[in-house]
């Protein structure tokens, strides 16, 4: 197979010690290792909307056995009139929840000027799909030295995505995890938000030593599709998952952001079970 895609190997150019296409650069965050033997499941709310809502979900996430929680405070909304996140107030809530639960936290940064502030709280900084091409932002997170979760732009090719990662690595930060979150096609929300490109995992893993995880929440936009796509992603060789969770159906009703795609607690438990049963497809 490698002979048919000879150019892939060159994309390991920032990681000379990982030239063998069967090797992965492990990224350790808060006791979890992306690219290690076990899949890493990051779960949490779409957005940090209040202390109570976040604590509710954090307890669900911790009790399910996750070591890391997600939660956005700066929300990259397509519509400028939509809820934009709770900003610095939300970051304070996230810091408090991190302290109280022991969960590692991953949160998105949108503005290069706020990278340092977010890095003081976050164990991992998320670069969202809309920001993958924001080169000044990639350079800033590269300089910050905090592990980075780099989501794929919904229109990026494999090479464009890896080049974005190399903007970060070029600054000396090699702890980058890639996240497939669905690509744009003619879905129009009829049944799903995006097309989950699981095809890319195998070539991506050959092309780069960076661990690859999958977001079944933003790719489907429907919580009922998340468990199936999570199993499929792990079977396709993903090193982990990034999943949105709601605390309860009552909590779902009050959410300002992505309410329809957060899985209930029992579905998170089911996915954690599937992840622990998976035969290890991860290569070290
Ligand atoms: C998110 O994970 O909070 C998010 C906004 O996702 P994406 O950047 O993939 O749209
Ligand atoms: Mn969301």
mmCIF file of C-alpha atoms and ligand atoms in Angstrom:
data_model
loop_
_atom_site.group_PDB
_atom_site.id
_atom_site.type_symbol
_atom_site.label_atom_id
_atom_site.label_comp_id
_atom_site.label_asym_id
_atom_site.label_seq_id
_atom_site.Cartn_x
_atom_site.Cartn_y
_atom_site.Cartn_z
ATOM 1 C CA UNK A 1 0.000 0.000 0.000
ATOM 2 C CA UNK A 2 2.769 2.435 0.895
ATOM 3 C CA UNK A 3 4.146 2.345 -2.671
ATOM 4 C CA UNK A 4 0.832 3.713 -3.988
ATOM 5 C CA UNK A 5 1.053 6.772 -1.737
ATOM 6 C CA UNK A 6 4.777 7.605 -1.680
ATOM 7 C CA UNK A 7 4.290 11.236 -0.690
ATOM 8 C CA UNK A 8 2.643 10.511 2.618
ATOM 9 C CA UNK A 9 5.877 9.800 4.423
ATOM 10 C CA UNK A 10 7.279 13.235 3.736
ATOM 11 C CA UNK A 11 4.538 14.641 5.947
ATOM 12 C CA UNK A 12 6.395 13.236 8.960
ATOM 13 C CA UNK A 13 8.963 15.992 8.304
ATOM 14 C CA UNK A 14 8.651 17.682 11.741
ATOM 15 C CA UNK A 15 9.110 14.368 13.543
ATOM 16 C CA UNK A 16 12.400 12.889 12.234
ATOM 17 C CA UNK A 17 12.443 10.297 15.007
ATOM 18 C CA UNK A 18 9.092 8.917 13.784
ATOM 19 C CA UNK A 19 9.887 8.183 10.147
ATOM 20 C CA UNK A 20 8.486 4.667 10.329
ATOM 21 C CA UNK A 21 4.874 5.003 9.230
ATOM 22 C CA UNK A 22 3.727 2.494 11.842
ATOM 23 C CA UNK A 23 4.805 4.726 14.738
ATOM 24 C CA UNK A 24 2.791 7.269 16.735
ATOM 25 C CA UNK A 25 4.086 10.157 18.862
ATOM 26 C CA UNK A 26 2.251 9.694 22.176
ATOM 27 C CA UNK A 27 0.734 12.816 23.721
ATOM 28 C CA UNK A 28 0.225 12.629 27.496
ATOM 29 C CA UNK A 29 -2.335 14.911 29.152
ATOM 30 C CA UNK A 30 -3.568 14.608 32.734
ATOM 31 C CA UNK A 31 -2.853 10.890 33.063
ATOM 32 C CA UNK A 32 -4.291 10.011 29.648
ATOM 33 C CA UNK A 33 -2.073 9.133 26.694
ATOM 34 C CA UNK A 34 -3.324 9.809 23.183
ATOM 35 C CA UNK A 35 -1.642 7.290 20.911
ATOM 36 C CA UNK A 36 -1.077 4.880 23.811
ATOM 37 C CA UNK A 37 -2.638 1.458 24.262
ATOM 38 C CA UNK A 38 -6.121 2.632 25.218
ATOM 39 C CA UNK A 39 -8.445 5.057 23.461
ATOM 40 C CA UNK A 40 -8.825 8.391 25.253
ATOM 41 C CA UNK A 41 -12.394 9.598 25.587
ATOM 42 C CA UNK A 42 -12.852 13.328 26.173
ATOM 43 C CA UNK A 43 -16.428 14.173 27.108
ATOM 44 C CA UNK A 44 -18.270 17.218 28.353
ATOM 45 C CA UNK A 45 -20.702 19.978 27.520
ATOM 46 C CA UNK A 46 -20.590 21.881 24.268
ATOM 47 C CA UNK A 47 -20.303 25.126 26.206
ATOM 48 C CA UNK A 48 -19.658 26.166 29.794
ATOM 49 C CA UNK A 49 -22.991 27.898 30.367
ATOM 50 C CA UNK A 50 -23.048 27.976 34.187
ATOM 51 C CA UNK A 51 -21.229 26.462 37.166
ATOM 52 C CA UNK A 52 -24.137 24.150 38.049
ATOM 53 C CA UNK A 53 -24.638 22.879 34.483
ATOM 54 C CA UNK A 54 -20.903 22.227 34.082
ATOM 55 C CA UNK A 55 -20.526 20.507 37.448
ATOM 56 C CA UNK A 56 -23.468 18.222 36.632
ATOM 57 C CA UNK A 57 -21.849 17.105 33.395
ATOM 58 C CA UNK A 58 -18.362 16.926 34.944
ATOM 59 C CA UNK A 59 -19.631 14.430 37.540
ATOM 60 C CA UNK A 60 -21.149 12.296 34.776
ATOM 61 C CA UNK A 61 -17.881 12.421 32.841
ATOM 62 C CA UNK A 62 -15.727 11.573 35.857
ATOM 63 C CA UNK A 63 -18.040 8.781 37.031
ATOM 64 C CA UNK A 64 -17.977 7.240 33.548
ATOM 65 C CA UNK A 65 -14.198 6.890 33.923
ATOM 66 C CA UNK A 66 -13.006 9.709 31.651
ATOM 67 C CA UNK A 67 -9.855 11.605 32.603
ATOM 68 C CA UNK A 68 -10.574 14.596 30.422
ATOM 69 C CA UNK A 69 -13.473 16.963 29.982
ATOM 70 C CA UNK A 70 -14.293 19.304 27.110
ATOM 71 C CA UNK A 71 -16.173 22.596 27.377
ATOM 72 C CA UNK A 72 -16.093 25.768 25.302
ATOM 73 C CA UNK A 73 -16.004 29.243 26.793
ATOM 74 C CA UNK A 74 -15.284 31.100 23.547
ATOM 75 C CA UNK A 75 -17.761 29.671 21.071
ATOM 76 C CA UNK A 76 -17.079 30.028 17.339
ATOM 77 C CA UNK A 77 -20.673 30.521 16.199
ATOM 78 C CA UNK A 78 -21.558 30.792 12.536
ATOM 79 C CA UNK A 79 -24.343 33.252 13.348
ATOM 80 C CA UNK A 80 -23.122 36.409 15.134
ATOM 81 C CA UNK A 81 -26.510 36.744 16.833
ATOM 82 C CA UNK A 82 -26.199 33.338 18.546
ATOM 83 C CA UNK A 83 -24.845 32.784 22.064
ATOM 84 C CA UNK A 84 -21.097 33.423 21.860
ATOM 85 C CA UNK A 85 -20.000 31.653 25.055
ATOM 86 C CA UNK A 86 -19.383 32.859 28.588
ATOM 87 C CA UNK A 87 -15.798 33.999 27.888
ATOM 88 C CA UNK A 88 -13.501 34.763 30.806
ATOM 89 C CA UNK A 89 -16.271 34.106 33.330
ATOM 90 C CA UNK A 90 -16.639 30.629 31.817
ATOM 91 C CA UNK A 91 -12.891 30.132 32.017
ATOM 92 C CA UNK A 92 -13.076 30.779 35.775
ATOM 93 C CA UNK A 93 -15.846 28.175 36.069
ATOM 94 C CA UNK A 94 -13.717 25.715 34.110
ATOM 95 C CA UNK A 95 -10.743 26.323 36.421
ATOM 96 C CA UNK A 96 -12.949 25.684 39.444
ATOM 97 C CA UNK A 97 -14.418 22.477 38.009
ATOM 98 C CA UNK A 98 -10.924 21.262 37.088
ATOM 99 C CA UNK A 99 -9.804 21.843 40.646
ATOM 100 C CA UNK A 100 -12.873 20.191 42.178
ATOM 101 C CA UNK A 101 -13.031 17.083 39.970
ATOM 102 C CA UNK A 102 -9.407 16.401 39.005
ATOM 103 C CA UNK A 103 -10.478 16.182 35.360
ATOM 104 C CA UNK A 104 -8.096 17.563 32.744
ATOM 105 C CA UNK A 105 -9.806 20.223 30.643
ATOM 106 C CA UNK A 106 -9.738 21.032 26.961
ATOM 107 C CA UNK A 107 -11.192 24.300 25.745
ATOM 108 C CA UNK A 108 -11.066 26.310 22.561
ATOM 109 C CA UNK A 109 -9.215 29.555 21.991
ATOM 110 C CA UNK A 110 -10.276 31.862 19.163
ATOM 111 C CA UNK A 111 -8.182 34.976 19.688
ATOM 112 C CA UNK A 112 -4.361 34.767 19.492
ATOM 113 C CA UNK A 113 -4.178 37.456 22.224
ATOM 114 C CA UNK A 114 -5.939 35.159 24.702
ATOM 115 C CA UNK A 115 -3.778 32.062 24.218
ATOM 116 C CA UNK A 116 -1.684 32.783 27.342
ATOM 117 C CA UNK A 117 -4.772 33.353 29.499
ATOM 118 C CA UNK A 118 -6.459 30.144 28.330
ATOM 119 C CA UNK A 119 -3.206 28.188 28.703
ATOM 120 C CA UNK A 120 -3.143 29.072 32.424
ATOM 121 C CA UNK A 121 -6.303 26.984 32.910
ATOM 122 C CA UNK A 122 -6.444 24.453 30.068
ATOM 123 C CA UNK A 123 -4.558 21.163 30.070
ATOM 124 C CA UNK A 124 -5.102 21.112 26.321
ATOM 125 C CA UNK A 125 -6.041 23.917 23.940
ATOM 126 C CA UNK A 126 -8.554 23.275 21.188
ATOM 127 C CA UNK A 127 -8.258 24.846 17.766
ATOM 128 C CA UNK A 128 -11.694 24.557 16.179
ATOM 129 C CA UNK A 129 -12.605 23.694 12.631
ATOM 130 C CA UNK A 130 -13.162 27.344 11.720
ATOM 131 C CA UNK A 131 -9.698 28.305 13.014
ATOM 132 C CA UNK A 132 -7.585 25.573 11.418
ATOM 133 C CA UNK A 133 -6.364 28.050 8.808
ATOM 134 C CA UNK A 134 -5.728 30.859 11.316
ATOM 135 C CA UNK A 135 -1.945 30.778 11.079
ATOM 136 C CA UNK A 136 -1.183 33.510 13.672
ATOM 137 C CA UNK A 137 -3.329 31.531 16.157
ATOM 138 C CA UNK A 138 -1.506 28.274 15.330
ATOM 139 C CA UNK A 139 1.839 30.010 15.878
ATOM 140 C CA UNK A 140 0.690 31.390 19.246
ATOM 141 C CA UNK A 141 -0.439 27.968 20.533
ATOM 142 C CA UNK A 142 2.834 26.567 19.240
ATOM 143 C CA UNK A 143 4.690 29.081 21.408
ATOM 144 C CA UNK A 144 2.469 28.413 24.451
ATOM 145 C CA UNK A 145 3.760 24.849 24.648
ATOM 146 C CA UNK A 146 0.442 23.410 25.935
ATOM 147 C CA UNK A 147 -0.844 20.214 24.212
ATOM 148 C CA UNK A 148 -3.105 21.115 21.304
ATOM 149 C CA UNK A 149 -6.240 19.479 19.918
ATOM 150 C CA UNK A 150 -6.323 20.503 16.262
ATOM 151 C CA UNK A 151 -9.659 19.977 14.578
ATOM 152 C CA UNK A 152 -9.864 19.535 10.833
ATOM 153 C CA UNK A 153 -11.383 22.363 8.858
ATOM 154 C CA UNK A 154 -14.534 20.941 7.284
ATOM 155 C CA UNK A 155 -12.974 21.478 3.866
ATOM 156 C CA UNK A 156 -9.319 20.621 4.522
ATOM 157 C CA UNK A 157 -7.398 17.993 2.614
ATOM 158 C CA UNK A 158 -5.132 15.616 4.491
ATOM 159 C CA UNK A 159 -2.076 17.661 3.528
ATOM 160 C CA UNK A 160 -3.627 21.031 4.507
ATOM 161 C CA UNK A 161 -4.518 19.601 7.909
ATOM 162 C CA UNK A 162 -1.021 18.280 8.514
ATOM 163 C CA UNK A 163 0.484 21.583 7.364
ATOM 164 C CA UNK A 164 -1.647 23.352 9.987
ATOM 165 C CA UNK A 165 -0.204 20.983 12.609
ATOM 166 C CA UNK A 166 3.275 21.808 11.358
ATOM 167 C CA UNK A 167 2.676 25.536 11.994
ATOM 168 C CA UNK A 168 2.344 24.537 15.658
ATOM 169 C CA UNK A 169 5.239 22.060 15.619
ATOM 170 C CA UNK A 170 7.529 24.591 13.940
ATOM 171 C CA UNK A 171 7.335 26.667 17.145
ATOM 172 C CA UNK A 172 8.646 23.690 19.125
ATOM 173 C CA UNK A 173 5.312 22.281 20.348
ATOM 174 C CA UNK A 174 5.062 18.679 19.149
ATOM 175 C CA UNK A 175 2.209 17.640 21.421
ATOM 176 C CA UNK A 176 -0.609 17.839 18.941
ATOM 177 C CA UNK A 177 -3.634 15.563 18.603
ATOM 178 C CA UNK A 178 -5.672 15.707 15.396
ATOM 179 C CA UNK A 179 -9.476 15.560 15.488
ATOM 180 C CA UNK A 180 -11.720 14.600 12.563
ATOM 181 C CA UNK A 181 -15.101 16.348 13.039
ATOM 182 C CA UNK A 182 -16.904 15.826 9.760
ATOM 183 C CA UNK A 183 -16.592 17.451 6.382
ATOM 184 C CA UNK A 184 -19.022 19.607 4.453
ATOM 185 C CA UNK A 185 -21.264 17.884 1.955
ATOM 186 C CA UNK A 186 -24.875 18.221 0.933
ATOM 187 C CA UNK A 187 -26.389 17.135 4.253
ATOM 188 C CA UNK A 188 -28.349 20.289 4.982
ATOM 189 C CA UNK A 189 -29.292 18.902 8.378
ATOM 190 C CA UNK A 190 -31.784 16.479 6.815
ATOM 191 C CA UNK A 191 -30.302 13.610 8.781
ATOM 192 C CA UNK A 192 -26.848 14.721 9.912
ATOM 193 C CA UNK A 193 -24.839 17.888 10.251
ATOM 194 C CA UNK A 194 -21.734 16.780 8.327
ATOM 195 C CA UNK A 195 -20.174 13.699 6.738
ATOM 196 C CA UNK A 196 -17.867 11.892 9.147
ATOM 197 C CA UNK A 197 -14.736 11.097 7.150
ATOM 198 C CA UNK A 198 -13.507 7.918 8.792
ATOM 199 C CA UNK A 199 -11.697 7.053 5.560
ATOM 200 C CA UNK A 200 -9.013 9.538 6.455
ATOM 201 C CA UNK A 201 -7.849 7.825 9.657
ATOM 202 C CA UNK A 202 -5.734 5.097 8.098
ATOM 203 C CA UNK A 203 -3.840 7.302 5.582
ATOM 204 C CA UNK A 204 -3.523 10.022 8.205
ATOM 205 C CA UNK A 205 -1.941 7.591 10.638
ATOM 206 C CA UNK A 206 0.554 6.603 7.956
ATOM 207 C CA UNK A 207 1.271 10.187 6.984
ATOM 208 C CA UNK A 208 1.792 11.616 10.460
ATOM 209 C CA UNK A 209 2.915 10.280 13.834
ATOM 210 C CA UNK A 210 0.291 12.465 15.533
ATOM 211 C CA UNK A 211 -2.545 10.690 17.352
ATOM 212 C CA UNK A 212 -5.944 11.035 15.692
ATOM 213 C CA UNK A 213 -9.289 11.258 17.488
ATOM 214 C CA UNK A 214 -12.843 11.645 16.191
ATOM 215 C CA UNK A 215 -15.680 13.977 17.186
ATOM 216 C CA UNK A 216 -18.942 12.100 16.542
ATOM 217 C CA UNK A 217 -20.986 14.975 18.012
ATOM 218 C CA UNK A 218 -20.289 17.844 15.608
ATOM 219 C CA UNK A 219 -20.100 15.448 12.673
ATOM 220 C CA UNK A 220 -23.584 14.027 13.247
ATOM 221 C CA UNK A 221 -25.338 16.836 15.120
ATOM 222 C CA UNK A 222 -27.749 14.178 16.483
ATOM 223 C CA UNK A 223 -27.127 12.487 19.796
ATOM 224 C CA UNK A 224 -28.758 9.239 18.668
ATOM 225 C CA UNK A 225 -26.086 8.765 16.007
ATOM 226 C CA UNK A 226 -23.156 9.286 18.377
ATOM 227 C CA UNK A 227 -22.756 5.784 19.879
ATOM 228 C CA UNK A 228 -22.689 4.102 16.458
ATOM 229 C CA UNK A 229 -20.218 6.573 15.001
ATOM 230 C CA UNK A 230 -18.049 6.252 18.131
ATOM 231 C CA UNK A 231 -17.800 2.484 17.644
ATOM 232 C CA UNK A 232 -17.095 2.970 13.941
ATOM 233 C CA UNK A 233 -14.359 5.530 14.651
ATOM 234 C CA UNK A 234 -12.616 3.238 17.129
ATOM 235 C CA UNK A 235 -12.881 0.313 14.712
ATOM 236 C CA UNK A 236 -11.343 2.509 12.006
ATOM 237 C CA UNK A 237 -8.284 3.141 14.194
ATOM 238 C CA UNK A 238 -9.056 6.367 16.051
ATOM 239 C CA UNK A 239 -6.974 6.910 19.192
ATOM 240 C CA UNK A 240 -9.905 8.460 21.001
ATOM 241 C CA UNK A 241 -13.136 10.438 20.862
ATOM 242 C CA UNK A 242 -14.356 13.951 21.651
ATOM 243 C CA UNK A 243 -17.991 13.779 22.702
ATOM 244 C CA UNK A 244 -20.651 16.222 23.885
ATOM 245 C CA UNK A 245 -22.714 15.166 26.884
ATOM 246 C CA UNK A 246 -25.737 16.581 28.697
ATOM 247 C CA UNK A 247 -26.355 16.109 32.429
ATOM 248 C CA UNK A 248 -30.030 15.148 31.976
ATOM 249 C CA UNK A 249 -33.004 15.752 29.694
ATOM 250 C CA UNK A 250 -34.080 18.659 31.905
ATOM 251 C CA UNK A 251 -30.641 20.212 31.508
ATOM 252 C CA UNK A 252 -30.802 19.670 27.730
ATOM 253 C CA UNK A 253 -33.983 21.750 27.526
ATOM 254 C CA UNK A 254 -32.221 24.788 28.984
ATOM 255 C CA UNK A 255 -29.039 24.722 26.876
ATOM 256 C CA UNK A 256 -28.084 27.601 24.604
ATOM 257 C CA UNK A 257 -25.735 25.644 22.369
ATOM 258 C CA UNK A 258 -25.878 22.282 20.502
ATOM 259 C CA UNK A 259 -28.589 20.907 22.802
ATOM 260 C CA UNK A 260 -29.679 18.223 20.309
ATOM 261 C CA UNK A 261 -26.281 16.556 20.011
ATOM 262 C CA UNK A 262 -25.245 15.956 23.639
ATOM 263 C CA UNK A 263 -25.551 12.292 24.599
ATOM 264 C CA UNK A 264 -27.279 11.375 27.888
ATOM 265 C CA UNK A 265 -25.152 9.851 30.691
ATOM 266 C CA UNK A 266 -26.172 6.235 29.950
ATOM 267 C CA UNK A 267 -24.949 6.517 26.357
ATOM 268 C CA UNK A 268 -21.574 7.790 27.571
ATOM 269 C CA UNK A 269 -21.362 4.709 29.820
ATOM 270 C CA UNK A 270 -22.162 2.499 26.818
ATOM 271 C CA UNK A 271 -19.448 4.144 24.704
ATOM 272 C CA UNK A 272 -16.896 3.808 27.513
ATOM 273 C CA UNK A 273 -17.731 0.091 27.646
ATOM 274 C CA UNK A 274 -17.224 -0.265 23.888
ATOM 275 C CA UNK A 275 -13.931 1.631 24.098
ATOM 276 C CA UNK A 276 -12.567 -0.611 26.813
ATOM 277 C CA UNK A 277 -13.556 -3.763 24.906
ATOM 278 C CA UNK A 278 -11.982 -2.637 21.670
ATOM 279 C CA UNK A 279 -9.066 -4.703 20.540
ATOM 280 C CA UNK A 280 -6.123 -2.363 20.625
ATOM 281 C CA UNK A 281 -5.650 -0.901 17.150
ATOM 282 C CA UNK A 282 -3.296 1.764 18.439
ATOM 283 C CA UNK A 283 0.324 1.555 17.445
ATOM 284 C CA UNK A 284 2.917 3.117 19.675
HETATM 285 C C1 LIG B 1 -16.503 22.405 19.364
HETATM 286 O O1 LIG B 1 -15.920 21.310 19.476
HETATM 287 O O2 LIG B 1 -16.882 23.047 20.343
HETATM 288 C C2 LIG B 1 -16.748 22.980 18.025
HETATM 289 C C3 LIG B 1 -17.241 24.191 17.877
HETATM 290 O O3 LIG B 1 -16.469 22.132 17.024
HETATM 291 P P1 LIG B 1 -16.004 22.444 15.513
HETATM 292 O O4 LIG B 1 -14.878 23.432 15.598
HETATM 293 O O5 LIG B 1 -15.565 21.097 15.032
HETATM 294 O O6 LIG B 1 -17.203 22.971 14.797
HETATM 295 MN MN1 LIG B 2 -20.834 22.003 20.214
#
